[in-house]
mmCIF file of N, CA and C in Angstrom:
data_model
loop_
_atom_site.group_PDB
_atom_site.id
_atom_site.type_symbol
_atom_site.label_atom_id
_atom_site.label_comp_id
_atom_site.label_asym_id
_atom_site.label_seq_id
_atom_site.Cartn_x
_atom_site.Cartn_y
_atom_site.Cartn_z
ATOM 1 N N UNK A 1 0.837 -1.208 0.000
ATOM 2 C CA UNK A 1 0.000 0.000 0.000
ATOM 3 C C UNK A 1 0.874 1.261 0.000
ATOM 4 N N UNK A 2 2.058 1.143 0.945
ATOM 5 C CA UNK A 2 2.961 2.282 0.476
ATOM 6 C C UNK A 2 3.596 2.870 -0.812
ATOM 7 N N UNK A 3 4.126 1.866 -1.611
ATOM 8 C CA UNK A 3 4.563 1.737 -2.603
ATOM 9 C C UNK A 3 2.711 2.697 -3.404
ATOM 10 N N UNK A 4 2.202 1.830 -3.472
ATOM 11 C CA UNK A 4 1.232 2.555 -4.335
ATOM 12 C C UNK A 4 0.850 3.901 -4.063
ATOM 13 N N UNK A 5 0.691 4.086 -3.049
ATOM 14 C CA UNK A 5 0.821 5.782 -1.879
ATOM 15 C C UNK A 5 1.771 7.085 -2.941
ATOM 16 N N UNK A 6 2.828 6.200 -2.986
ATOM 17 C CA UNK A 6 4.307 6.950 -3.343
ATOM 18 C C UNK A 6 4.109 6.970 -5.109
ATOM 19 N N UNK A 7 3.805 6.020 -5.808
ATOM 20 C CA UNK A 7 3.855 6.365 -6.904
ATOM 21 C C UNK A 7 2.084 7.505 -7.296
ATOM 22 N N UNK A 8 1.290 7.335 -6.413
ATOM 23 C CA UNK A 8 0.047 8.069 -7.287
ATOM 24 C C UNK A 8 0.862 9.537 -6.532
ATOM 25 N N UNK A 9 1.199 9.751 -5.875
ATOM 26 C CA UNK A 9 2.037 11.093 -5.358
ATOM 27 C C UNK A 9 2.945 11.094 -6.553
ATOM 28 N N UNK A 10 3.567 10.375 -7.143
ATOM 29 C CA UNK A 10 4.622 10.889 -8.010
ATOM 30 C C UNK A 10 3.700 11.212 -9.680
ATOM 31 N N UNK A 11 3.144 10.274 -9.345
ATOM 32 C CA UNK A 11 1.695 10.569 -10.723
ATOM 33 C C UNK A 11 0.886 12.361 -10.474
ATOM 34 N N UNK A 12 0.750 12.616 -9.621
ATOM 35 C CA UNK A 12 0.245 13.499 -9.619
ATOM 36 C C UNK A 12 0.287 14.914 -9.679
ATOM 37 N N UNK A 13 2.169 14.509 -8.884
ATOM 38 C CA UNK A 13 3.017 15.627 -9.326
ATOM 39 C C UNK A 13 3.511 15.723 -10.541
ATOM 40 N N UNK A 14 3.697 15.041 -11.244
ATOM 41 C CA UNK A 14 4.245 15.106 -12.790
ATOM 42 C C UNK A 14 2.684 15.787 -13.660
ATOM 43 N N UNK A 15 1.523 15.453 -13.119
ATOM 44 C CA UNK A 15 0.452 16.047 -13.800
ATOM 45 C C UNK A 15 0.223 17.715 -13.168
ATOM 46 N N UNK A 16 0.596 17.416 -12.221
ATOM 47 C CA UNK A 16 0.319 18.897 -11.625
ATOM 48 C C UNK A 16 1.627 20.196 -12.032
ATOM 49 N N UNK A 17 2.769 19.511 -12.546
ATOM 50 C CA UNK A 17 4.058 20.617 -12.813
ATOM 51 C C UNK A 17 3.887 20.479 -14.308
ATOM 52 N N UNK A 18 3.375 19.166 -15.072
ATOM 53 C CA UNK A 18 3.130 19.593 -16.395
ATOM 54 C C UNK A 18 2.237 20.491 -16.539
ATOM 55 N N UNK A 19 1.298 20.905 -16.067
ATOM 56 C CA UNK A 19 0.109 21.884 -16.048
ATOM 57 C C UNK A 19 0.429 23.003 -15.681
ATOM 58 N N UNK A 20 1.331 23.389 -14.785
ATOM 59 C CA UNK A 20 1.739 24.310 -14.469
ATOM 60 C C UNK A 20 2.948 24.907 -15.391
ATOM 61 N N UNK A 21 3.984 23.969 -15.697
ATOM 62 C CA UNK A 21 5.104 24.837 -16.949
ATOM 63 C C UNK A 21 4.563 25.288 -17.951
ATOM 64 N N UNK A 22 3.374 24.017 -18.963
ATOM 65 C CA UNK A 22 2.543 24.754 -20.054
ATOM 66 C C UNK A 22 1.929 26.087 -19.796
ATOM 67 N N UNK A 23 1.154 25.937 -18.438
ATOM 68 C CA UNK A 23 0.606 27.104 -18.462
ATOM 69 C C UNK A 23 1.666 28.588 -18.091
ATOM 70 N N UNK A 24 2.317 28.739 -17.521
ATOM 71 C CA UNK A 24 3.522 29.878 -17.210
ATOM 72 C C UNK A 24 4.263 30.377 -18.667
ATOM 73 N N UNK A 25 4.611 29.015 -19.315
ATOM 74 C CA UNK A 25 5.463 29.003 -20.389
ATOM 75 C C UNK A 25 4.901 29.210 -21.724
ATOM 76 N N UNK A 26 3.670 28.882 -21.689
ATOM 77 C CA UNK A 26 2.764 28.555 -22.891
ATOM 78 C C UNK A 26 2.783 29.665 -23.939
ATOM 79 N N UNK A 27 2.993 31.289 -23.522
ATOM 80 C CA UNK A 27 3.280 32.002 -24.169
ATOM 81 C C UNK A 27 4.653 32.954 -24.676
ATOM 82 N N UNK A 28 5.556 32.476 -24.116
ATOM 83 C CA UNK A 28 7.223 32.341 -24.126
ATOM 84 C C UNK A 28 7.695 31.420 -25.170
ATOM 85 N N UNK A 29 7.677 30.065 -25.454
ATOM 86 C CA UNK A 29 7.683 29.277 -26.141
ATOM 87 C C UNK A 29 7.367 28.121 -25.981
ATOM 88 N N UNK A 30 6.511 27.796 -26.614
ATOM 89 C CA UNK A 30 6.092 26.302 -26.695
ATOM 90 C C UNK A 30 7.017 24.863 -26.234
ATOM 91 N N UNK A 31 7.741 25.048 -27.328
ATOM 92 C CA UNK A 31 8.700 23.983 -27.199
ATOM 93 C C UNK A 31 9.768 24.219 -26.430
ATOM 94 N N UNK A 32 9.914 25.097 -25.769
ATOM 95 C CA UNK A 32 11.115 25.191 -24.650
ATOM 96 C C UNK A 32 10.439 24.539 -23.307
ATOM 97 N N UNK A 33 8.926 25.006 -23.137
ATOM 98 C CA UNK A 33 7.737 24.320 -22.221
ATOM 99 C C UNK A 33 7.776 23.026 -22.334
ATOM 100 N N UNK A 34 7.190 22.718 -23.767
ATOM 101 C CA UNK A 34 7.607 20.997 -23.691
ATOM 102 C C UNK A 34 9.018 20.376 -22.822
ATOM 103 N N UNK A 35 10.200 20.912 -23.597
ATOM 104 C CA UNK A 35 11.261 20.209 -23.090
ATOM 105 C C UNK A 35 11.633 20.364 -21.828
ATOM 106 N N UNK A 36 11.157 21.583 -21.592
ATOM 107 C CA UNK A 36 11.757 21.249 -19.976
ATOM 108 C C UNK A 36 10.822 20.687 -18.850
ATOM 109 N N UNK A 37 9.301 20.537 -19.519
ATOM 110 C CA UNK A 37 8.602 19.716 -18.380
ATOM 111 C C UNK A 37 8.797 17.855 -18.457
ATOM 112 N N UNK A 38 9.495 17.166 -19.561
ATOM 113 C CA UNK A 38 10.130 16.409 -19.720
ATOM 114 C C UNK A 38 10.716 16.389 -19.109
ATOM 115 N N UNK A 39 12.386 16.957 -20.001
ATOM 116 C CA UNK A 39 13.350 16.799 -18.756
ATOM 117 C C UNK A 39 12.962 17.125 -16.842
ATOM 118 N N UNK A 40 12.460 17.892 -16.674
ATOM 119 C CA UNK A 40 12.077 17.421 -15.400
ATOM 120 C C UNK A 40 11.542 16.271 -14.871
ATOM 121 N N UNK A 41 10.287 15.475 -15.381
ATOM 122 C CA UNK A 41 9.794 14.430 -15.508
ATOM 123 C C UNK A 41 10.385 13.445 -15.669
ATOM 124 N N UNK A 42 11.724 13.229 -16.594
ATOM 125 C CA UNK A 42 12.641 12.656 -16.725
ATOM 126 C C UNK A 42 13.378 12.581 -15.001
ATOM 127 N N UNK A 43 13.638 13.530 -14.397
ATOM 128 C CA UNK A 43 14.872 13.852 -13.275
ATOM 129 C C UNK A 43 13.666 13.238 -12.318
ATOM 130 N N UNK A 44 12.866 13.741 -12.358
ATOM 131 C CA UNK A 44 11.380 13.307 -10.828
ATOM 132 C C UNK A 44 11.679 11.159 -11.014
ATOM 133 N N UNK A 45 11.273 10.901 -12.091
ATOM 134 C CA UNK A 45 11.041 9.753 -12.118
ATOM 135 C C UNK A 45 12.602 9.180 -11.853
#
C-alpha cells in the first residue's frame, strides 16, 4: 500500500508541474515548455 501511496504522489506531481510549466510558459515558447517539463519528468522519475 505504500509503494502505491508513493507512486500516485509521483503521478500526480508530474500532472500537476506539467500543467503548471505549459501554463507559465505557454506564451514564451512552446517547445522550450515541452522540453523542460520532460526533462524534469525525466529527473522526478
Amino acid at each position: 500500500m505504500k509503494i502505491l501511496s508513493v507512486m500516485a504522489v509521483k503521478v500526480y506531481l508530474r500532472i500537476f508541474i506539467f500543467i503548471y510549466w505549459r501554463n507559465k510558459l505557454h506564451y514564451r515558447n512552446k517547445k522550450l515548455a515541452d522540453w523542460r517539463v520532460l526533462f524534469y519528468m525525466q529527473t522526478v522519475v
